[in-house]
Amino acid sequence: ILHKFCLVFQAPIKATCEDMSCKTGFPEDVHSAVVSRSVHGGQPLLNVRFQSCDGNKKIHFGSSEPEDFRVGEDGVVYAERSFQLSAEPTEFVVSAQDKETQQEWQMRVKLTPEPAFTGASEKDQRKIEEIIFPWQQYKHSSPLKRQKRDWVIPPINLPENSKGPFPQELVRIRSDRDKSLSLRYSVTGPGADQPPTGIFIINPISGQLSVTKPLDREQIASFHLRAHAVDVNGNQVENPIDIVINVIDMNDNRPEFLHQVWNGTVPEGSKPGTYVMTVTAIDADDPNAQNGMLRYRILSQAPSSPSPNMFTINNETGDIITVAAGLDREKVQQYTLIIQATDMEGNPTYGLSNTATAVIAVTDVNDNPPEFTAMTFYGEVPENRVDVIVANLTVTDKDQPHTPAWNAVYRMTGGDPTGRFTILTDPNSNDGLVTVVKPIDFETNRMFVLTVAAENQVPLAKGIQHPPQSTATVSITVIDVNESPYFVPNPKLVRQEEGLLAGSMLTTFTAQDPDRYMQQTSLRYSKLSDPANWLKIDPVNGQITTTAVLDRESIYVQNNMYNATFLASDNGIPPMSGTGTLQIYLLDINDNAPQVHPKEATTCETLQPNAINITAVDPDIDPNAGPFAFELPDTPASIKRNWTIVRISGDHAQLSLRIRFLEAGIYDVPIVITDSGNPHASSTSLLKVKVCQCDLNGDCTDVDRIVGAGLGTGAIIAILLCIIILLILVLMFVVWMKRRDKERQAKQLLIDPEDDVRDNILKYDEEGGGEEDQDYDLSQLQQPDTVEPDAIKPVGIRRLDERPIHAEPQYPVRSAAPHPGDIGDFINEGLKAADNDPTAPPYDSLLVFDYEGSGSTAGSLSSLNSSSSGGEQDYDYLNDWGPRFKKLADMYGGGDD
């Protein structure tokens, strides 16, 4: 069967459609697409369509599987690597995020691989067609059949930014089987049923393929669609054909510079043709067409000196080079160029243009040498001083400050053969700092004349020479100062046997004064350090004599060496002094006898085991020490009878029982030890041996030996201290208990002042006259007629601190008309009653009638008896004062009676 296809291009029909409702986001939640099973890295797979109601939104696309798929800014999904799709659909999520508001939208993408065609037999293919394409069974059952031929459609070229009308018909797809069958046509692929969907549509009946909106080549340069023809049952009647639609580029994009401001540098003095920098612009249009072919040119240069055309630009590459000489940083430090890029190969009529700024900084080169501000510099330095700045060298340099062409480096060319000076550079001022690095002796050198040259960190430019001003002279004067005396030699070593007696001359230790040009008297010597106080030095001649016996075994001697320090001082201005160390190496003599160690030992009372190991200790050293000889004295005879000693080495011996049994106790065993010195030195040391009962392991089990040994002095003192502390604690506890009982009794005697009528008068103690209140003049009470009547209180006045009426204590009661002379007897009786009253306050009741002095606005109680005659005074107002003054009212009231 011969299949024919007819492609009919149709003229566009003008139509306009605007969607008034807008919703930002993906048009669908799940998008399915069919792609080839083999995917290559960088291959575009589909285009996701995102609708933005605000055209100014900057949308960033992302993928949930960034290692496999990448989404471009134009929404095209690319394969990130090459891989094979599995038989199962591959799913991932494409996200879109607003860069400004951070709002995010998501859409799930489902990729299904195309069916794989294997090299199966014709029988197998027929079996599959019977399932999928039932109309092919009828075709295969015919005895005459012919292989179908594929559709071959040339690419369709469609200009971008077409103005419509839309939909615009492109081609018509038709199969010659539509005469016998009712066919349905469809297209698939990006732009049809895959994002961006809806760009291309096909009439399912007529096969008319149309575009629905303008295309943008900068987003998608070409579309690859696949056309299908099926019958009404959905059975495929034709093999799918591929349709390629190329978007023809239009000049709708201006060139865009990668940077609006470009920065470059060029050294001063550069020759014409020196490369400076490269500016680059890009055009989104097709770079292979004139729309994307750019040309560059310089519009302006500022400043225009020394020439208005100092630079030129390659119109194709954008390389900027110099075209004129005369670049001088000291005159012009920077140039600003306005660069223009035009597409359409620079056509000024049809091309689109854009501009950018190129800033070219003229860098410094070392074309100006440093020059000294003076030909000679002066300085001075005290002798023996180091790290002192003696002169400050100043230079000028016209190059750019703080650059290698400006930074000065100073070099001494003469006058310092011993290297006593160095010149450092101040990084801020560029000055040269002449510094002393080695001590200078006035007695050797009194003046230095240095020759100094100044250079830069980088060499001078070619053709530039150093002028004479780059060299200067530095004159340095050395100042004489008083220097410290010094001992020779220092330290001084003296070898001397120990045991040198006090008053013996040891050596002479003198110092020298380096100041030869100063008038000074002789040096004076003194002792600075003598740990053992063995030496003294003559202050005039430095002769050292001993003040005590030199002992090598002293704690101040280390490794046979004794160190003493002496001081030598002059009388200069200011006075100076120097120290010297005398080292005395003491030779050993046999002046110490060996001693036994340890001083105490324990052994068993039986013969086995009973060995005691002892050691001989001698402060002397070889040959006045070991090997030692050990023996027991002849007296008392019990020593050799009970004990025996055997030397086991040069320093060790073993003491053991000679008899089978020795009663437990403490024994002092004398041991004679003799060293190997010449002459020999020996001593008898007592070894305190504790003999006790032992078990099978040789350990003491006898407790009585501990008791027999007695307590030491330290233990007795500790026990006494504990007893004393315990007694003090008991005593303090008893005192505290007694004080507590007294306080408890005192609290019981104290009663509430509200219950004591006598306490009312005591409150006037606050207004008393001090010490004179303590002088109790009873004559005033016994002779009331002598008291002045001016302090009598008015009738009817009551005290504010009166207490309520309550039961009164049983005190003596006077008669209604007492004689004034018996007031003293009444007071004495009241005093005795108060002393025997357990409820009375713990103070003398006589204070109730205490004299409170004169001058009180409240008056005094003495006014009760201030009249010369008791009959002339009216005491009836006392009845108004309450029950507290009832006794006084009874004594002095009642008229003449």
mmCIF file of C-alpha atoms in Angstrom, residues 163-395:
data_model
loop_
_atom_site.group_PDB
_atom_site.id
_atom_site.type_symbol
_atom_site.label_atom_id
_atom_site.label_comp_id
_atom_site.label_asym_id
_atom_site.label_seq_id
_atom_site.Cartn_x
_atom_site.Cartn_y
_atom_site.Cartn_z
ATOM 1 C CA LYS A 163 2.583 39.499 15.114
ATOM 2 C CA GLY A 164 -0.022 36.944 14.082
ATOM 3 C CA PRO A 165 -2.864 36.547 13.647
ATOM 4 C CA PHE A 166 -2.959 33.476 15.872
ATOM 5 C CA PRO A 167 -3.417 30.614 15.642
ATOM 6 C CA GLN A 168 -1.238 30.724 12.539
ATOM 7 C CA GLU A 169 -1.373 27.662 10.244
ATOM 8 C CA LEU A 170 1.935 26.088 9.446
ATOM 9 C CA VAL A 171 1.418 22.764 7.641
ATOM 10 C CA ARG A 172 -1.290 20.153 6.997
ATOM 11 C CA ILE A 173 -0.605 16.552 7.695
ATOM 12 C CA ARG A 174 -2.616 13.933 5.800
ATOM 13 C CA SER A 175 -2.427 10.255 5.212
ATOM 14 C CA ASP A 176 -3.795 8.554 2.079
ATOM 15 C CA ARG A 177 -5.557 6.034 4.308
ATOM 16 C CA ASP A 178 -8.033 8.717 5.316
ATOM 17 C CA LYS A 179 -10.003 7.735 2.213
ATOM 18 C CA SER A 180 -10.844 4.352 3.617
ATOM 19 C CA LEU A 181 -10.574 5.078 7.354
ATOM 20 C CA SER A 182 -11.585 7.864 9.638
ATOM 21 C CA LEU A 183 -8.272 9.071 11.039
ATOM 22 C CA ARG A 184 -7.313 11.280 13.956
ATOM 23 C CA TYR A 185 -4.125 13.355 13.923
ATOM 24 C CA SER A 186 -2.068 14.510 16.906
ATOM 25 C CA VAL A 187 1.364 15.915 17.714
ATOM 26 C CA THR A 188 3.540 15.315 20.756
ATOM 27 C CA GLY A 189 6.713 16.775 22.132
ATOM 28 C CA PRO A 190 7.910 20.025 23.766
ATOM 29 C CA GLY A 191 5.641 22.793 22.597
ATOM 30 C CA ALA A 192 2.649 20.512 22.074
ATOM 31 C CA ASP A 193 1.779 18.191 24.956
ATOM 32 C CA GLN A 194 5.032 18.828 26.803
ATOM 33 C CA PRO A 195 6.172 22.086 28.356
ATOM 34 C CA PRO A 196 5.830 24.626 27.070
ATOM 35 C CA THR A 197 2.475 23.134 26.180
ATOM 36 C CA GLY A 198 -0.062 24.676 23.846
ATOM 37 C CA ILE A 199 2.349 26.444 21.502
ATOM 38 C CA PHE A 200 1.525 24.090 18.649
ATOM 39 C CA ILE A 201 -1.889 22.561 18.039
ATOM 40 C CA ILE A 202 -3.229 20.276 15.339
ATOM 41 C CA ASN A 203 -6.713 19.815 14.007
ATOM 42 C CA PRO A 204 -7.412 16.131 14.692
ATOM 43 C CA ILE A 205 -9.667 15.844 11.632
ATOM 44 C CA SER A 206 -7.891 17.906 8.991
ATOM 45 C CA GLY A 207 -4.340 17.559 10.305
ATOM 46 C CA GLN A 208 -3.768 21.309 10.189
ATOM 47 C CA LEU A 209 -0.719 22.194 12.390
ATOM 48 C CA SER A 210 -0.774 25.763 13.792
ATOM 49 C CA VAL A 211 1.190 27.949 16.185
ATOM 50 C CA THR A 212 -0.808 29.743 18.852
ATOM 51 C CA LYS A 213 1.509 32.592 19.936
ATOM 52 C CA PRO A 214 4.724 34.403 19.015
ATOM 53 C CA LEU A 215 7.952 32.463 19.486
ATOM 54 C CA ASP A 216 11.162 33.628 21.100
ATOM 55 C CA ARG A 217 14.344 32.174 19.690
ATOM 56 C CA GLU A 218 16.317 33.230 22.751
ATOM 57 C CA GLN A 219 14.156 30.894 24.823
ATOM 58 C CA ILE A 220 13.787 27.933 22.451
ATOM 59 C CA ALA A 221 15.653 27.952 19.121
ATOM 60 C CA SER A 222 13.900 24.903 17.673
ATOM 61 C CA PHE A 223 11.043 22.514 18.396
ATOM 62 C CA HIS A 224 11.080 18.786 17.743
ATOM 63 C CA LEU A 225 7.547 17.455 17.366
ATOM 64 C CA ARG A 226 6.233 14.042 16.436
ATOM 65 C CA ALA A 227 3.031 13.648 14.380
ATOM 66 C CA HIS A 228 0.721 10.648 14.851
ATOM 67 C CA ALA A 229 -2.156 9.221 12.785
ATOM 68 C CA VAL A 230 -4.603 6.787 14.442
ATOM 69 C CA ASP A 231 -8.044 5.482 13.619
ATOM 70 C CA VAL A 232 -11.159 6.156 15.653
ATOM 71 C CA ASN A 233 -10.266 3.241 17.899
ATOM 72 C CA GLY A 234 -6.881 4.739 18.672
ATOM 73 C CA ASN A 235 -4.988 2.258 16.553
ATOM 74 C CA GLN A 236 -1.866 3.526 14.849
ATOM 75 C CA VAL A 237 -2.207 3.539 11.073
ATOM 76 C CA GLU A 238 1.046 5.329 10.275
ATOM 77 C CA ASN A 239 4.464 5.440 11.808
ATOM 78 C CA PRO A 240 5.042 8.714 13.695
ATOM 79 C CA ILE A 241 6.939 11.355 11.774
ATOM 80 C CA ASP A 242 9.355 13.967 13.174
ATOM 81 C CA ILE A 243 8.684 17.615 12.501
ATOM 82 C CA VAL A 244 11.459 20.139 13.194
ATOM 83 C CA ILE A 245 10.428 23.772 13.552
ATOM 84 C CA ASN A 246 13.343 26.240 13.538
ATOM 85 C CA VAL A 247 12.743 29.684 14.999
ATOM 86 C CA ILE A 248 14.282 32.308 12.736
ATOM 87 C CA ASP A 249 16.236 34.944 14.674
ATOM 88 C CA MET A 250 15.219 38.581 14.618
ATOM 89 C CA ASN A 251 17.347 41.486 15.896
ATOM 90 C CA ASP A 252 15.345 42.054 19.048
ATOM 91 C CA ASN A 253 18.148 42.152 21.636
ATOM 92 C CA ARG A 254 20.673 44.865 22.301
ATOM 93 C CA PRO A 255 24.280 43.982 23.138
ATOM 94 C CA GLU A 256 24.902 43.745 26.879
ATOM 95 C CA PHE A 257 28.342 44.296 28.428
ATOM 96 C CA LEU A 258 29.352 41.759 31.053
ATOM 97 C CA HIS A 259 30.287 44.672 33.328
ATOM 98 C CA GLN A 260 29.069 48.222 33.194
ATOM 99 C CA VAL A 261 32.431 49.464 34.472
ATOM 100 C CA TRP A 262 35.678 47.857 33.358
ATOM 101 C CA ASN A 263 38.930 48.461 35.229
ATOM 102 C CA GLY A 264 42.346 48.149 33.664
ATOM 103 C CA THR A 265 45.904 49.306 34.203
ATOM 104 C CA VAL A 266 48.774 50.392 31.995
ATOM 105 C CA PRO A 267 52.307 51.287 33.133
ATOM 106 C CA GLU A 268 53.392 54.831 32.626
ATOM 107 C CA GLY A 269 55.764 55.369 29.726
ATOM 108 C CA SER A 270 54.302 52.414 27.783
ATOM 109 C CA LYS A 271 55.068 52.294 24.070
ATOM 110 C CA PRO A 272 52.314 52.452 21.433
ATOM 111 C CA GLY A 273 50.693 49.071 20.884
ATOM 112 C CA THR A 274 50.838 48.052 24.564
ATOM 113 C CA TYR A 275 47.894 45.852 25.505
ATOM 114 C CA VAL A 276 45.728 47.364 28.244
ATOM 115 C CA MET A 277 42.538 45.343 28.708
ATOM 116 C CA THR A 278 39.638 43.587 26.958
ATOM 117 C CA VAL A 279 35.964 44.511 27.212
ATOM 118 C CA THR A 280 33.312 41.986 26.301
ATOM 119 C CA ALA A 281 29.648 42.332 25.391
ATOM 120 C CA ILE A 282 27.164 39.582 24.543
ATOM 121 C CA ASP A 283 24.052 39.561 22.356
ATOM 122 C CA ALA A 284 21.208 37.151 22.975
ATOM 123 C CA ASP A 285 20.511 37.014 19.245
ATOM 124 C CA ASP A 286 21.965 34.350 16.966
ATOM 125 C CA PRO A 287 25.758 34.763 17.079
ATOM 126 C CA ASN A 288 26.046 33.160 13.646
ATOM 127 C CA ALA A 289 23.849 35.819 12.088
ATOM 128 C CA GLN A 290 24.347 39.544 11.745
ATOM 129 C CA ASN A 291 21.920 40.086 14.597
ATOM 130 C CA GLY A 292 24.513 38.733 17.024
ATOM 131 C CA MET A 293 27.731 39.985 15.406
ATOM 132 C CA LEU A 294 29.123 42.861 17.513
ATOM 133 C CA ARG A 295 31.562 45.664 16.763
ATOM 134 C CA TYR A 296 33.300 47.891 19.344
ATOM 135 C CA ARG A 297 34.503 51.494 19.207
ATOM 136 C CA ILE A 298 35.652 54.232 21.605
ATOM 137 C CA LEU A 299 33.249 57.145 21.857
ATOM 138 C CA SER A 300 35.245 59.431 24.183
ATOM 139 C CA GLN A 301 38.388 59.740 26.306
ATOM 140 C CA ALA A 302 38.808 61.839 29.453
ATOM 141 C CA PRO A 303 41.122 63.593 30.022
ATOM 142 C CA SER A 304 42.303 64.319 26.520
ATOM 143 C CA SER A 305 45.921 65.086 27.430
ATOM 144 C CA PRO A 306 48.530 64.667 26.219
ATOM 145 C CA SER A 307 46.524 63.414 23.212
ATOM 146 C CA PRO A 308 42.771 62.859 22.716
ATOM 147 C CA ASN A 309 43.500 59.486 21.111
ATOM 148 C CA MET A 310 45.773 57.731 23.560
ATOM 149 C CA PHE A 311 43.964 54.390 23.135
ATOM 150 C CA THR A 312 42.239 52.355 20.440
ATOM 151 C CA ILE A 313 40.046 49.249 20.511
ATOM 152 C CA ASN A 314 39.857 46.185 18.294
ATOM 153 C CA ASN A 315 36.336 46.420 16.869
ATOM 154 C CA GLU A 316 35.849 42.647 16.867
ATOM 155 C CA THR A 317 37.663 41.378 19.973
ATOM 156 C CA GLY A 318 37.296 44.413 22.273
ATOM 157 C CA ASP A 319 41.032 44.577 23.041
ATOM 158 C CA ILE A 320 42.144 48.056 24.120
ATOM 159 C CA ILE A 321 45.727 49.066 23.296
ATOM 160 C CA THR A 322 47.773 52.259 23.408
ATOM 161 C CA VAL A 323 48.334 54.191 20.205
ATOM 162 C CA ALA A 324 50.315 57.182 21.474
ATOM 163 C CA ALA A 325 53.309 57.758 23.761
ATOM 164 C CA GLY A 326 53.417 60.105 26.701
ATOM 165 C CA LEU A 327 51.711 58.224 29.539
ATOM 166 C CA ASP A 328 52.995 59.864 32.746
ATOM 167 C CA ARG A 329 51.438 58.949 36.096
ATOM 168 C CA GLU A 330 52.809 62.071 37.728
ATOM 169 C CA LYS A 331 50.658 64.126 35.270
ATOM 170 C CA VAL A 332 47.606 61.948 34.528
ATOM 171 C CA GLN A 333 46.864 59.080 36.884
ATOM 172 C CA GLN A 334 43.669 57.743 35.243
ATOM 173 C CA TYR A 335 41.793 57.731 31.924
ATOM 174 C CA THR A 336 38.067 57.102 31.415
ATOM 175 C CA LEU A 337 36.851 55.692 28.092
ATOM 176 C CA ILE A 338 33.252 55.298 26.881
ATOM 177 C CA ILE A 339 33.023 52.053 24.859
ATOM 178 C CA GLN A 340 30.142 51.296 22.468
ATOM 179 C CA ALA A 341 29.107 47.847 21.216
ATOM 180 C CA THR A 342 26.802 47.611 18.152
ATOM 181 C CA ASP A 343 25.284 44.497 16.567
ATOM 182 C CA MET A 344 24.527 43.995 12.870
ATOM 183 C CA GLU A 345 28.329 44.108 12.454
ATOM 184 C CA GLY A 346 28.376 47.698 13.650
ATOM 185 C CA ASN A 347 25.797 49.012 11.207
ATOM 186 C CA PRO A 348 24.823 52.366 12.714
ATOM 187 C CA THR A 349 21.491 52.404 10.863
ATOM 188 C CA TYR A 350 20.053 48.990 11.653
ATOM 189 C CA GLY A 351 22.232 47.833 14.539
ATOM 190 C CA LEU A 352 21.348 48.104 18.212
ATOM 191 C CA SER A 353 23.972 49.622 20.556
ATOM 192 C CA ASN A 354 24.934 49.792 24.188
ATOM 193 C CA THR A 355 27.757 51.482 26.094
ATOM 194 C CA ALA A 356 30.046 50.768 29.027
ATOM 195 C CA THR A 357 32.815 52.610 30.842
ATOM 196 C CA ALA A 358 36.472 51.576 30.835
ATOM 197 C CA VAL A 359 38.591 53.052 33.646
ATOM 198 C CA ILE A 360 42.322 52.756 32.913
ATOM 199 C CA ALA A 361 44.703 53.519 35.794
ATOM 200 C CA VAL A 362 48.234 54.532 34.888
ATOM 201 C CA THR A 363 50.497 52.533 37.177
ATOM 202 C CA ASP A 364 53.724 53.892 38.507
ATOM 203 C CA VAL A 365 57.146 52.788 37.342
ATOM 204 C CA ASN A 366 60.378 53.666 39.048
ATOM 205 C CA ASP A 367 61.319 56.623 36.891
ATOM 206 C CA ASN A 368 62.190 58.941 39.833
ATOM 207 C CA PRO A 369 65.137 57.975 42.088
ATOM 208 C CA PRO A 370 65.143 58.945 45.789
ATOM 209 C CA GLU A 371 67.159 62.061 46.666
ATOM 210 C CA PHE A 372 68.541 63.071 50.082
ATOM 211 C CA THR A 373 67.384 66.405 51.473
ATOM 212 C CA ALA A 374 70.904 67.137 52.786
ATOM 213 C CA MET A 375 74.393 66.086 51.797
ATOM 214 C CA THR A 376 75.555 65.505 55.413
ATOM 215 C CA PHE A 377 73.640 64.247 58.471
ATOM 216 C CA TYR A 378 74.897 64.344 62.079
ATOM 217 C CA GLY A 379 74.303 62.177 65.122
ATOM 218 C CA GLU A 380 75.782 61.067 68.438
ATOM 219 C CA VAL A 381 75.591 57.958 70.597
ATOM 220 C CA PRO A 382 76.783 57.065 74.106
ATOM 221 C CA GLU A 383 79.277 54.251 74.197
ATOM 222 C CA ASN A 384 78.129 50.695 74.900
ATOM 223 C CA ARG A 385 74.531 51.506 73.860
ATOM 224 C CA VAL A 386 72.727 49.331 71.297
ATOM 225 C CA ASP A 387 69.382 49.580 69.492
ATOM 226 C CA VAL A 388 69.655 53.380 69.614
ATOM 227 C CA ILE A 389 68.668 55.588 66.650
ATOM 228 C CA VAL A 390 71.530 58.063 66.204
ATOM 229 C CA ALA A 391 70.477 59.832 62.956
ATOM 230 C CA ASN A 392 67.375 60.332 60.838
ATOM 231 C CA LEU A 393 67.944 60.418 57.061
ATOM 232 C CA THR A 394 65.241 62.084 54.930
ATOM 233 C CA VAL A 395 64.706 61.625 51.181
#
